Short mmCIF file of C-alpha atoms in Angstrom, two decimals:
data_model
loop_
_atom_site.label_atom_id
_atom_site.label_comp_id
_atom_site.label_asym_id
_atom_site.label_seq_id
_atom_site.Cartn_x
_atom_site.Cartn_y
_atom_site.Cartn_z
CA MET C 1 -116.47 194.04 26.71
CA ASN C 2 -116.99 190.83 28.73
CA GLN C 3 -115.30 190.21 32.04
CA PRO C 4 -111.63 189.39 31.19
CA LEU C 5 -110.54 185.78 31.59
CA LEU C 6 -107.14 187.03 32.78
CA SER C 7 -106.32 190.53 33.93
CA VAL C 8 -102.71 191.64 34.50
CA ARG C 9 -102.43 194.96 36.32
CA ASP C 10 -99.30 197.05 36.94
CA LEU C 11 -97.05 193.96 36.97
CA SER C 12 -93.37 194.42 37.76
CA VAL C 13 -90.72 191.71 38.12
CA ALA C 14 -87.34 192.23 39.76
CA PHE C 15 -84.38 189.86 39.99
CA SER C 16 -81.86 190.00 42.84
CA GLN C 17 -78.29 189.07 42.00
CA GLY C 18 -74.88 190.01 43.32
CA GLY C 19 -76.33 192.32 45.92
CA GLY C 20 -78.20 194.37 43.31
CA THR C 21 -81.65 194.32 41.73
CA SER C 22 -82.61 194.50 38.07
CA ILE C 23 -86.10 195.20 36.75
CA ALA C 24 -87.11 192.73 34.01
CA VAL C 25 -90.79 193.77 33.75
CA ASP C 26 -91.83 197.34 34.46
CA HIS C 27 -95.50 198.14 35.31
CA VAL C 28 -97.15 196.02 32.59
CA SER C 29 -100.94 195.80 32.20
CA PHE C 30 -103.14 193.87 29.75
CA ASP C 31 -106.32 191.76 29.63
CA ILE C 32 -107.23 188.55 27.81
CA GLN C 33 -110.91 188.06 26.97
CA PRO C 34 -112.57 184.62 26.69
CA GLY C 35 -111.75 183.12 23.26
CA GLU C 36 -109.18 185.84 22.48
CA THR C 37 -105.54 185.49 21.41
CA VAL C 38 -103.24 188.21 22.71
CA ALA C 39 -99.66 188.29 21.40
CA LEU C 40 -96.76 189.61 23.46
CA VAL C 41 -94.16 190.68 20.92
CA GLY C 42 -90.58 191.82 21.35
CA GLU C 43 -86.96 190.81 21.04
CA SER C 44 -84.95 188.68 23.46
CA GLY C 45 -84.67 190.35 26.84
CA SER C 46 -87.80 192.46 26.38
CA GLY C 47 -89.58 190.73 29.29
CA LYS C 48 -92.11 188.65 27.33
CA SER C 49 -91.35 185.24 28.82
CA VAL C 50 -90.84 186.63 32.33
CA THR C 51 -94.32 188.18 32.11
CA ALA C 52 -95.82 184.87 30.98
CA LEU C 53 -94.03 182.84 33.67
CA SER C 54 -95.32 185.28 36.28
CA VAL C 55 -98.91 184.29 35.46
CA LEU C 56 -98.34 180.78 36.85
CA LYS C 57 -95.67 181.85 39.36
CA LEU C 58 -93.01 179.74 37.65
CA LEU C 59 -90.16 182.20 38.17
CA PRO C 60 -87.23 181.23 40.44
CA TYR C 61 -88.43 182.61 43.75
CA PRO C 62 -87.10 184.22 45.97
CA ALA C 63 -84.52 185.48 43.43
CA ALA C 64 -87.50 186.88 41.50
CA SER C 65 -89.94 189.23 43.19
CA HIS C 66 -92.91 191.43 42.29
CA PRO C 67 -92.45 195.02 43.47
CA SER C 68 -95.93 195.76 42.13
CA GLY C 69 -98.81 194.12 40.35
CA GLU C 70 -101.84 191.85 40.41
CA ILE C 71 -102.81 188.94 38.14
CA HIS C 72 -106.52 188.18 38.42
CA TYR C 73 -108.00 184.87 37.27
CA GLY C 74 -111.26 183.28 38.40
CA GLY C 75 -111.75 185.71 41.25
CA MET C 76 -108.28 185.28 42.76
CA ASP C 77 -105.00 187.16 42.56
CA LEU C 78 -102.54 184.50 41.37
CA LEU C 79 -99.58 186.43 42.78
CA LYS C 80 -101.05 186.17 46.28
CA ALA C 81 -102.51 182.64 45.90
CA ALA C 82 -101.22 179.82 48.10
CA GLU C 83 -99.39 176.92 46.48
CA PRO C 84 -102.37 174.47 46.71
CA GLN C 85 -104.59 177.01 44.89
CA LEU C 86 -101.95 177.50 42.21
CA ARG C 87 -101.66 173.75 41.67
CA GLY C 88 -105.39 173.68 41.01
CA VAL C 89 -104.97 176.33 38.29
CA ARG C 90 -101.74 175.08 36.69
CA GLY C 91 -102.41 172.47 34.06
CA ASN C 92 -106.16 172.48 34.71
CA ASP C 93 -107.28 176.03 33.88
CA ILE C 94 -104.04 177.51 32.52
CA SER C 95 -101.46 175.46 30.63
CA MET C 96 -98.16 176.43 29.07
CA ILE C 97 -96.23 175.34 25.98
CA PHE C 98 -92.54 176.09 26.36
CA GLN C 99 -90.16 177.24 23.65
CA GLU C 100 -87.76 174.30 23.54
CA PRO C 101 -89.54 170.95 23.86
CA MET C 102 -86.28 168.99 24.02
CA THR C 103 -85.41 170.64 27.34
CA SER C 104 -89.02 170.65 28.59
CA LEU C 105 -89.67 166.94 28.00
CA ASN C 106 -88.03 164.37 30.27
CA PRO C 107 -85.42 162.50 28.17
CA LEU C 108 -85.75 159.38 30.37
CA HIS C 109 -89.52 158.95 30.05
CA SER C 110 -91.59 157.72 27.13
CA ILE C 111 -94.21 159.93 25.51
CA GLU C 112 -97.04 157.81 27.01
CA ARG C 113 -95.62 158.16 30.51
CA GLN C 114 -95.17 161.93 30.25
CA ILE C 115 -98.70 162.64 29.01
CA GLY C 116 -100.07 160.02 31.39
CA GLU C 117 -98.40 161.80 34.31
CA VAL C 118 -100.43 164.96 33.57
CA LEU C 119 -103.66 162.93 33.35
CA LYS C 120 -102.93 161.06 36.56
CA LEU C 121 -101.99 164.18 38.53
CA HIS C 122 -104.98 166.30 37.49
CA ARG C 123 -107.65 163.78 36.44
CA GLY C 124 -106.77 160.69 38.45
CA MET C 125 -106.59 158.67 35.22
CA SER C 126 -104.40 155.60 34.85
CA GLY C 127 -104.18 152.36 32.92
CA GLU C 128 -106.31 151.92 29.80
CA LYS C 129 -108.26 155.15 30.37
CA ALA C 130 -105.06 157.22 30.41
CA ARG C 131 -103.71 155.33 27.39
CA ALA C 132 -106.91 155.94 25.40
CA ARG C 133 -106.90 159.64 26.29
CA THR C 134 -103.19 159.90 25.36
CA LEU C 135 -103.87 158.36 21.94
CA GLU C 136 -106.81 160.73 21.46
CA LEU C 137 -104.62 163.74 22.28
CA LEU C 138 -101.78 162.62 20.00
CA HIS C 139 -104.29 162.13 17.19
CA GLN C 140 -105.76 165.59 17.82
CA VAL C 141 -102.37 167.27 17.52
CA GLY C 142 -101.65 165.53 14.22
CA ILE C 143 -99.14 162.80 15.16
CA ARG C 144 -99.45 160.06 12.57
CA GLU C 145 -99.83 156.48 13.83
CA PRO C 146 -99.77 157.55 17.50
CA GLU C 147 -99.84 153.93 18.69
CA LYS C 148 -96.28 153.58 17.37
CA ARG C 149 -95.15 156.72 19.21
CA LEU C 150 -96.32 155.83 22.73
CA ASP C 151 -93.08 154.07 23.63
CA ALA C 152 -90.87 156.64 21.89
CA PHE C 153 -88.53 158.91 23.82
CA PRO C 154 -88.16 162.65 23.01
CA HIS C 155 -84.84 162.20 21.20
CA GLN C 156 -86.51 159.76 18.80
CA LEU C 157 -88.96 162.41 17.57
CA SER C 158 -88.47 165.31 15.18
CA GLY C 159 -88.71 168.92 16.41
CA GLY C 160 -92.26 169.21 15.08
CA GLN C 161 -93.32 165.96 16.74
CA ARG C 162 -91.85 167.02 20.09
CA GLN C 163 -93.69 170.33 19.91
CA ARG C 164 -96.95 168.48 19.16
CA VAL C 165 -96.37 166.28 22.21
CA MET C 166 -95.90 169.43 24.31
CA ILE C 167 -99.20 170.79 22.95
CA ALA C 168 -100.92 167.47 23.73
CA MET C 169 -99.67 167.66 27.34
CA ALA C 170 -100.84 171.27 27.63
CA LEU C 171 -104.30 170.39 26.28
CA ALA C 172 -104.72 167.18 28.26
CA ASN C 173 -107.00 168.78 30.87
CA GLU C 174 -108.84 171.10 28.45
CA PRO C 175 -107.59 174.40 29.89
CA LYS C 176 -109.35 177.72 29.37
CA LEU C 177 -106.10 179.63 28.76
CA LEU C 178 -103.05 178.42 26.87
CA ILE C 179 -99.74 180.28 27.24
CA ALA C 180 -97.55 179.56 24.21
CA ASP C 181 -93.95 180.75 24.66
CA GLU C 182 -92.30 180.91 21.22
CA PRO C 183 -93.86 177.53 20.29
CA THR C 184 -92.73 177.61 16.64
CA THR C 185 -89.33 179.35 16.79
CA ALA C 186 -87.12 176.39 15.88
CA LEU C 187 -89.60 174.58 13.62
CA ASP C 188 -89.62 174.13 9.86
CA VAL C 189 -91.83 176.54 7.96
CA THR C 190 -94.40 173.92 6.96
CA VAL C 191 -94.45 172.41 10.46
CA GLN C 192 -94.77 175.94 11.84
CA ALA C 193 -97.76 176.52 9.57
CA GLN C 194 -99.37 173.29 10.78
CA ILE C 195 -98.78 174.08 14.47
CA LEU C 196 -100.32 177.54 14.02
CA GLU C 197 -103.29 176.06 12.16
CA LEU C 198 -103.67 173.46 14.91
CA LEU C 199 -103.72 176.15 17.62
CA ALA C 200 -106.19 178.27 15.62
CA ASP C 201 -108.42 175.20 15.12
CA LEU C 202 -108.34 174.37 18.85
CA LYS C 203 -109.23 177.98 19.60
CA ARG C 204 -112.27 177.76 17.30
CA LYS C 205 -113.48 174.40 18.57
CA ARG C 206 -112.90 174.90 22.29
CA GLY C 207 -113.20 178.65 22.67
CA LEU C 208 -109.63 178.55 23.92
CA SER C 209 -107.92 181.79 24.96
CA MET C 210 -104.21 182.22 24.22
CA LEU C 211 -101.31 184.33 25.37
CA PHE C 212 -98.92 183.93 22.44
CA ILE C 213 -95.30 185.02 22.94
CA THR C 214 -93.10 185.54 19.91
CA HIS C 215 -90.57 187.80 18.21
CA ASP C 216 -91.94 186.98 14.75
CA LEU C 217 -94.51 189.53 13.62
CA GLY C 218 -95.36 187.41 10.58
CA ILE C 219 -96.84 184.80 12.92
CA VAL C 220 -98.61 187.42 15.03
CA ARG C 221 -100.39 188.80 11.97
CA ARG C 222 -102.01 185.43 11.33
CA ILE C 223 -102.92 184.21 14.80
CA ALA C 224 -103.47 187.15 17.18
CA ASP C 225 -106.55 189.29 17.80
CA ARG C 226 -104.60 191.89 19.75
CA VAL C 227 -100.90 192.73 20.09
CA CYS C 228 -98.85 194.09 22.98
CA VAL C 229 -95.38 195.23 21.86
CA MET C 230 -92.72 194.97 24.59
CA THR C 231 -89.22 196.36 24.89
CA LYS C 232 -86.99 196.82 27.95
CA GLY C 233 -89.69 195.45 30.23
CA LYS C 234 -92.41 197.88 29.15
CA ILE C 235 -95.41 197.58 26.82
CA VAL C 236 -94.85 200.46 24.40
CA GLU C 237 -97.81 199.87 22.09
CA THR C 238 -100.99 197.81 22.15
CA GLY C 239 -104.03 197.47 19.92
CA PRO C 240 -105.92 195.27 17.45
CA THR C 241 -103.52 193.31 15.21
CA ALA C 242 -104.70 194.81 11.92
CA GLU C 243 -104.37 198.32 13.34
CA ILE C 244 -100.83 197.75 14.67
CA PHE C 245 -99.67 196.42 11.30
CA ALA C 246 -101.42 199.06 9.23
CA ASN C 247 -100.44 202.04 11.34
CA PRO C 248 -97.71 201.37 13.95
CA GLN C 249 -97.30 204.36 16.24
CA HIS C 250 -94.15 203.56 18.20
CA GLU C 251 -90.66 203.66 16.71
CA TYR C 252 -89.82 200.24 18.18
CA THR C 253 -92.88 198.66 16.53
CA ARG C 254 -91.81 200.10 13.20
CA HIS C 255 -88.31 198.71 13.82
CA LEU C 256 -89.73 195.21 14.39
CA LEU C 257 -91.89 195.39 11.28
CA ALA C 258 -88.87 196.36 9.17
CA ALA C 259 -86.58 193.65 10.60
CA GLU C 260 -86.16 191.02 7.89
CA PRO C 261 -83.06 189.70 6.13
CA LYS C 262 -82.50 192.00 3.18
CA GLY C 263 -80.10 192.36 0.31
CA GLN C 264 -79.14 189.98 -2.45
CA PRO C 265 -76.37 187.37 -2.64
CA PRO C 266 -73.70 187.82 -5.31
CA ALA C 267 -74.70 186.46 -8.71
CA ALA C 268 -74.15 182.74 -9.22
CA ASP C 269 -70.70 182.21 -10.75
CA LEU C 270 -70.29 178.76 -12.30
CA GLU C 271 -66.66 179.61 -13.14
CA ALA C 272 -65.63 180.19 -9.52
CA GLU C 273 -63.10 177.80 -7.96
CA THR C 274 -64.72 174.54 -6.87
CA VAL C 275 -63.97 174.10 -3.16
CA MET C 276 -66.10 171.07 -2.25
CA THR C 277 -67.83 168.41 -4.33
CA GLY C 278 -69.84 165.36 -3.38
CA ARG C 279 -70.82 162.62 -5.79
CA ASP C 280 -73.42 160.00 -4.91
CA VAL C 281 -73.01 160.77 -1.18
CA ARG C 282 -74.81 158.24 1.01
CA VAL C 283 -75.26 157.98 4.77
CA TRP C 284 -77.28 154.93 5.80
CA PHE C 285 -77.89 154.07 9.45
CA PRO C 286 -78.58 150.38 10.17
CA ILE C 287 -81.78 149.29 11.92
CA LYS C 288 -81.00 146.34 14.19
CA LYS C 289 -83.51 143.99 15.79
CA GLY C 290 -83.60 140.79 17.75
CA PHE C 291 -81.37 139.28 20.39
CA LEU C 292 -78.40 139.13 18.00
CA ARG C 293 -79.00 142.71 16.83
CA LYS C 294 -79.25 141.64 13.21
CA VAL C 295 -79.47 144.42 10.60
CA VAL C 296 -82.96 144.25 9.13
CA ASP C 297 -83.09 147.56 7.25
CA HIS C 298 -81.47 151.01 6.93
CA VAL C 299 -82.51 154.60 7.58
CA LYS C 300 -81.36 156.33 4.41
CA ALA C 301 -80.59 159.74 5.90
CA VAL C 302 -78.67 160.83 2.79
CA ASP C 303 -79.27 158.76 -0.31
CA GLY C 304 -77.16 159.43 -3.39
CA ILE C 305 -76.70 163.21 -3.44
CA ASP C 306 -74.45 165.30 -5.70
CA VAL C 307 -73.32 168.76 -4.56
CA THR C 308 -70.84 171.44 -5.63
CA VAL C 309 -69.78 174.35 -3.40
CA ARG C 310 -67.73 177.16 -4.99
CA ALA C 311 -65.49 179.90 -3.60
CA GLY C 312 -67.35 183.13 -2.87
CA GLN C 313 -70.67 181.32 -3.34
CA THR C 314 -73.34 179.90 -1.05
CA LEU C 315 -75.11 176.60 -1.60
CA GLY C 316 -78.37 176.66 0.34
CA VAL C 317 -79.67 173.29 1.57
CA VAL C 318 -83.35 173.51 2.51
CA GLY C 319 -85.90 171.01 3.72
CA GLU C 320 -87.79 170.01 6.81
CA SER C 321 -86.52 168.31 9.97
CA GLY C 322 -85.40 164.79 9.15
CA SER C 323 -84.80 165.55 5.48
CA GLY C 324 -81.06 164.88 5.84
CA LYS C 325 -79.73 168.46 5.56
CA THR C 326 -77.41 168.40 8.56
CA THR C 327 -76.35 164.80 7.92
CA LEU C 328 -75.27 165.83 4.41
CA GLY C 329 -73.23 168.73 5.81
CA LEU C 330 -71.56 166.51 8.42
CA ALA C 331 -70.73 163.93 5.73
CA LEU C 332 -69.16 166.53 3.43
CA SER C 333 -67.14 167.85 6.40
CA ARG C 334 -66.11 164.27 7.24
CA MET C 335 -67.55 164.56 10.74
CA ILE C 336 -69.43 161.30 10.12
CA SER C 337 -68.70 158.33 7.87
CA SER C 338 -70.32 158.16 4.45
CA GLN C 339 -70.21 156.42 1.09
CA GLY C 340 -69.53 158.14 -2.22
CA GLU C 341 -66.86 160.48 -3.52
CA ILE C 342 -66.05 163.71 -1.62
CA THR C 343 -63.39 166.10 -2.91
CA PHE C 344 -62.03 169.15 -1.08
CA ARG C 345 -59.91 171.58 -3.12
CA GLY C 346 -58.91 168.85 -5.56
CA GLN C 347 -58.15 166.19 -2.90
CA ARG C 348 -60.24 163.07 -2.35
CA ILE C 349 -61.13 163.02 1.35
CA ASP C 350 -63.86 160.38 1.55
CA GLN C 351 -61.31 157.60 2.22
CA ARG C 352 -59.38 159.56 4.85
CA SER C 353 -59.64 158.59 8.50
CA PHE C 354 -60.69 161.20 11.03
CA ARG C 355 -57.04 161.41 12.14
CA GLU C 356 -55.91 162.00 8.55
CA MET C 357 -58.48 164.79 8.26
CA ARG C 358 -56.92 166.87 11.07
CA PRO C 359 -54.55 168.93 8.85
CA LEU C 360 -57.57 170.04 6.78
CA ARG C 361 -59.80 170.97 9.73
CA ARG C 362 -58.59 174.56 9.86
CA GLU C 363 -59.84 175.05 6.28
CA MET C 364 -63.23 173.43 6.99
CA GLN C 365 -65.19 175.03 9.79
CA ILE C 366 -68.72 174.69 11.22
CA VAL C 367 -71.06 177.22 12.83
CA PHE C 368 -73.80 175.42 14.74
CA GLN C 369 -77.47 176.22 15.27
CA ASP C 370 -77.41 176.83 19.01
CA PRO C 371 -74.51 179.09 20.01
CA PHE C 372 -75.21 178.61 23.72
CA GLY C 373 -74.93 174.83 23.39
CA SER C 374 -71.83 174.94 21.18
CA LEU C 375 -69.80 177.32 23.36
CA SER C 376 -68.23 175.96 26.54
CA PRO C 377 -69.69 177.76 29.57
CA ARG C 378 -66.41 177.20 31.46
CA MET C 379 -64.21 179.00 28.94
CA SER C 380 -63.88 182.73 28.33
CA VAL C 381 -64.54 184.10 24.85
CA SER C 382 -60.80 184.48 24.33
CA GLU C 383 -60.15 180.85 25.29
CA ILE C 384 -62.97 179.63 23.02
CA ILE C 385 -61.70 181.50 19.96
CA GLU C 386 -58.00 180.75 20.43
CA GLU C 387 -58.55 177.02 21.08
CA GLY C 388 -58.30 176.24 17.35
CA LEU C 389 -55.16 178.37 17.04
CA LYS C 390 -53.46 176.35 19.78
CA ILE C 391 -54.12 173.18 17.77
CA HIS C 392 -53.47 174.38 14.22
CA GLU C 393 -51.01 177.28 14.79
CA LYS C 394 -48.70 175.99 17.51
CA ARG C 395 -45.88 178.27 16.39
CA LEU C 396 -47.80 181.39 17.48
CA SER C 397 -46.93 183.07 20.76
CA ALA C 398 -49.59 183.94 23.35
CA GLU C 399 -49.38 187.61 22.29
CA GLU C 400 -49.86 186.72 18.60
CA ARG C 401 -52.85 184.54 19.41
CA ASP C 402 -54.39 187.28 21.50
CA GLN C 403 -53.94 189.78 18.66
CA MET C 404 -55.68 187.39 16.25
CA VAL C 405 -58.58 187.04 18.73
CA VAL C 406 -58.83 190.84 18.97
CA ASP C 407 -58.77 191.18 15.17
CA VAL C 408 -61.46 188.58 14.55
CA LEU C 409 -63.76 189.99 17.27
CA GLU C 410 -63.53 193.40 15.61
CA GLU C 411 -64.28 191.76 12.26
CA VAL C 412 -67.51 190.19 13.56
CA GLY C 413 -68.59 193.42 15.26
CA LEU C 414 -67.83 192.66 18.91
CA ASP C 415 -65.84 194.72 21.39
CA PRO C 416 -62.46 192.97 21.93
CA ALA C 417 -62.50 194.17 25.53
CA ALA C 418 -65.29 191.63 26.14
CA ARG C 419 -63.03 188.68 25.30
CA PHE C 420 -62.44 187.85 28.96
CA ARG C 421 -66.16 187.42 29.66
CA TYR C 422 -68.09 184.14 29.45
CA PRO C 423 -70.85 183.04 26.99
CA HIS C 424 -73.72 183.42 29.49
CA GLU C 425 -72.92 187.16 29.73
CA PHE C 426 -73.86 187.73 26.07
CA SER C 427 -77.13 187.87 24.12
CA GLY C 428 -78.05 185.17 21.59
CA GLY C 429 -76.91 187.30 18.66
CA GLN C 430 -73.60 188.11 20.34
CA ARG C 431 -73.02 184.43 21.12
CA GLN C 432 -73.57 183.56 17.47
CA ARG C 433 -71.02 186.23 16.50
CA ILE C 434 -68.58 184.56 18.92
CA ALA C 435 -69.25 181.19 17.24
CA ILE C 436 -68.62 182.78 13.83
CA ALA C 437 -65.41 184.38 15.15
CA ARG C 438 -64.22 180.97 16.40
CA ALA C 439 -64.63 179.60 12.87
CA MET C 440 -63.16 182.64 11.08
CA VAL C 441 -60.01 183.00 13.18
CA LEU C 442 -58.54 179.99 11.37
CA LYS C 443 -59.13 181.63 7.97
CA PRO C 444 -61.08 178.70 6.49
CA ARG C 445 -62.03 178.19 2.84
CA PHE C 446 -65.24 176.23 3.49
CA VAL C 447 -67.79 176.93 6.22
CA MET C 448 -70.82 174.79 7.02
CA LEU C 449 -73.52 177.00 8.55
CA ASP C 450 -76.08 174.78 10.27
CA GLU C 451 -79.24 176.83 10.96
CA PRO C 452 -77.13 179.70 12.36
CA THR C 453 -80.02 182.18 12.60
CA SER C 454 -83.03 180.00 13.52
CA ALA C 455 -82.96 180.78 17.26
CA LEU C 456 -82.36 184.53 16.85
CA ASP C 457 -84.66 187.55 16.87
CA MET C 458 -85.66 188.87 13.46
CA SER C 459 -83.53 192.01 13.69
CA VAL C 460 -80.53 190.00 14.94
CA GLN C 461 -81.06 187.53 12.08
CA ALA C 462 -80.78 190.38 9.60
CA GLN C 463 -77.53 191.56 11.25
CA VAL C 464 -76.00 188.06 11.17
CA VAL C 465 -76.97 187.62 7.50
CA ASP C 466 -75.26 190.94 6.67
CA LEU C 467 -72.17 189.84 8.63
CA LEU C 468 -71.97 186.47 6.84
CA ARG C 469 -72.37 188.14 3.44
CA ASP C 470 -69.63 190.66 4.31
CA LEU C 471 -67.21 187.96 5.52
CA GLN C 472 -67.83 185.88 2.41
CA LYS C 473 -67.06 188.79 0.13
CA ARG C 474 -63.95 189.75 2.10
CA HIS C 475 -62.44 186.25 2.26
CA ASP C 476 -63.94 184.54 -0.81
CA LEU C 477 -65.55 181.92 1.44
CA ALA C 478 -67.52 178.91 0.25
CA TYR C 479 -70.66 178.44 2.38
CA LEU C 480 -72.86 175.39 2.77
CA PHE C 481 -75.89 177.08 4.34
CA ILE C 482 -78.38 174.68 5.96
CA SER C 483 -81.71 176.18 6.91
CA HIS C 484 -85.47 175.76 6.97
CA ASP C 485 -85.90 179.56 6.82
CA LEU C 486 -86.31 180.33 3.14
CA LYS C 487 -86.25 184.10 3.71
CA VAL C 488 -82.70 183.82 5.05
CA VAL C 489 -81.69 181.38 2.29
CA ARG C 490 -83.02 183.79 -0.33
CA ALA C 491 -80.86 186.59 1.10
CA LEU C 492 -77.65 184.50 1.11
CA ALA C 493 -77.70 181.61 -1.36
CA ASN C 494 -76.67 181.58 -5.03
CA GLU C 495 -77.71 177.99 -5.60
CA VAL C 496 -80.24 175.87 -3.69
CA ILE C 497 -80.92 172.18 -3.27
CA VAL C 498 -84.23 171.08 -1.77
CA MET C 499 -84.09 167.86 0.25
CA ARG C 500 -86.77 165.48 1.41
CA ASN C 501 -86.36 162.05 3.01
CA GLY C 502 -82.65 161.96 2.23
CA LYS C 503 -82.98 162.79 -1.46
CA VAL C 504 -82.77 165.94 -3.58
CA VAL C 505 -86.20 166.77 -4.99
CA GLU C 506 -85.14 169.95 -6.77
CA THR C 507 -81.96 171.92 -7.48
CA GLY C 508 -81.10 175.11 -9.32
CA THR C 509 -80.07 178.72 -8.90
CA ALA C 510 -81.79 180.58 -6.08
CA GLU C 511 -83.61 182.68 -8.66
CA GLN C 512 -85.02 179.58 -10.37
CA ILE C 513 -86.06 177.89 -7.13
CA PHE C 514 -87.82 180.92 -5.67
CA THR C 515 -89.50 182.22 -8.83
CA GLU C 516 -90.26 178.99 -10.71
CA PRO C 517 -90.31 176.02 -8.31
CA GLN C 518 -90.89 172.78 -10.21
CA THR C 519 -92.20 170.43 -7.50
CA ASP C 520 -95.23 170.59 -5.21
CA TYR C 521 -92.96 170.09 -2.21
CA THR C 522 -90.83 173.14 -3.03
CA ARG C 523 -93.94 175.20 -3.71
CA ALA C 524 -95.31 174.14 -0.29
CA LEU C 525 -92.09 175.23 1.44
CA ILE C 526 -92.10 178.60 -0.31
CA ALA C 527 -95.80 179.15 0.41
CA ALA C 528 -95.25 178.36 4.09
CA ALA C 529 -92.23 180.66 4.31
CA PHE C 530 -93.67 183.70 2.59
CA ASP C 531 -97.37 183.38 3.40
CA ILE C 532 -98.20 180.94 6.17
CA LYS C 533 -101.92 181.21 5.48
CA THR C 534 -101.66 179.72 2.02
CA ALA C 535 -99.31 176.90 2.94
CA PRO C 536 -100.83 173.49 2.18
CA THR C 537 -101.26 171.32 5.23
CA GLY C 538 -100.35 167.69 5.54
CA VAL C 539 -97.03 168.18 3.77
CA VAL C 540 -95.02 166.90 6.70
CA SER C 541 -95.35 163.32 7.85
CA GLU C 542 -95.35 163.67 11.59
#
């Protein structure tokens, strides 16, 4: 073997809080060779990201400390290096792509300014030179018409575009080692395939080494040369990727490999009660220009869509970011204004004001993508869940409300004794169960599920899918399930509509869509979801 590019030896990380100390990483060792991709794999809380952040000393010191360990790069121990030495390594030799680009990018700065800042700090570039290099980087990472994106702000880009900008910033100074922390977790399957192909291509062309952090073993199989499996702060198994997948030795590795949404949805029942219908639903956002802000065009986010959602059934809405999936769900729920006919349990609701919709809100609930963002950090779990009861069930006493909170927590598989704790004290999967409990306590008939599993570990995803299927069967719920994860949709949905650019490109039963897709776009989505290698590239206009 060659001399390792990075060598981590006996690394431990401890966090001090409340007078005590907790060990997040426990005597971890691994090497990364030049041109090699090593994957750190494990579920949330396993210590993957803490290990990666330790490499560049990005942990919150002094709360974080290293009871043991060395991290050798370029003849120096990074853990003992002075701040000026570390600044020379960060961004120049070792760069990092973070998991959530929306929180990593500055919302107040344009894309050109943010990439230019990296070039100015490390290369002394400014003006036309920095602009030319920025355009070159954006082109390299597959952003179409980059000249038009220079003045854009992060919120004006799709998830895939923001992640590409993060990659461009990380590659600006041509580093030798790229640390990628869950870089594809929240991305569409086709965008995910493109990002992985982009990283693999950069590795081939530049001899780039990568430390790739993920909980998705499907991705690891296609991008990593070696795998280190982590749980509870320890590496429990390591070896060549093919060997780990063919013959996993540790029980935890076998658990990860088996963790996928399983089971089948109930058979499609066209005779079931119709709960929600939409006919020719349209949501157009005006584009205004000039001093007088004259409307010159429209963004047709949802453009003439028909849908039917039935009791005890799940309508899956799939498509990439920007296809209009969530906008359609918000329109049907009357959370945003729309055109076209919308009927809920036999009542026309498209002409109702938001005030007139209030009596129906208890029957129409939403579970959002990010449970941490949708739960108030200042309210206890009990307060979060009973908030809807205080609005819609004012006749209930405090004791009756508390009993309903206890009952619904038991129903979603959480200990009722935890109802006085706060959201930050729970894992991602537990927070999503709290969000589901908040919706279910009102005993709704229709639930919009907006990417409810996309940010969760694979094994937690499978648990949440089982929970949703069980709740649907028990309460005869109608689900509108919005997702880019076709594996989850296949496990839950009876019928599927495929959206692109605000329109439906294909619709049918789940069986028809997954076994006999009729359009190239649907086939590309399915190929990307079930075998990333074979997914056609260039499907997404970034």
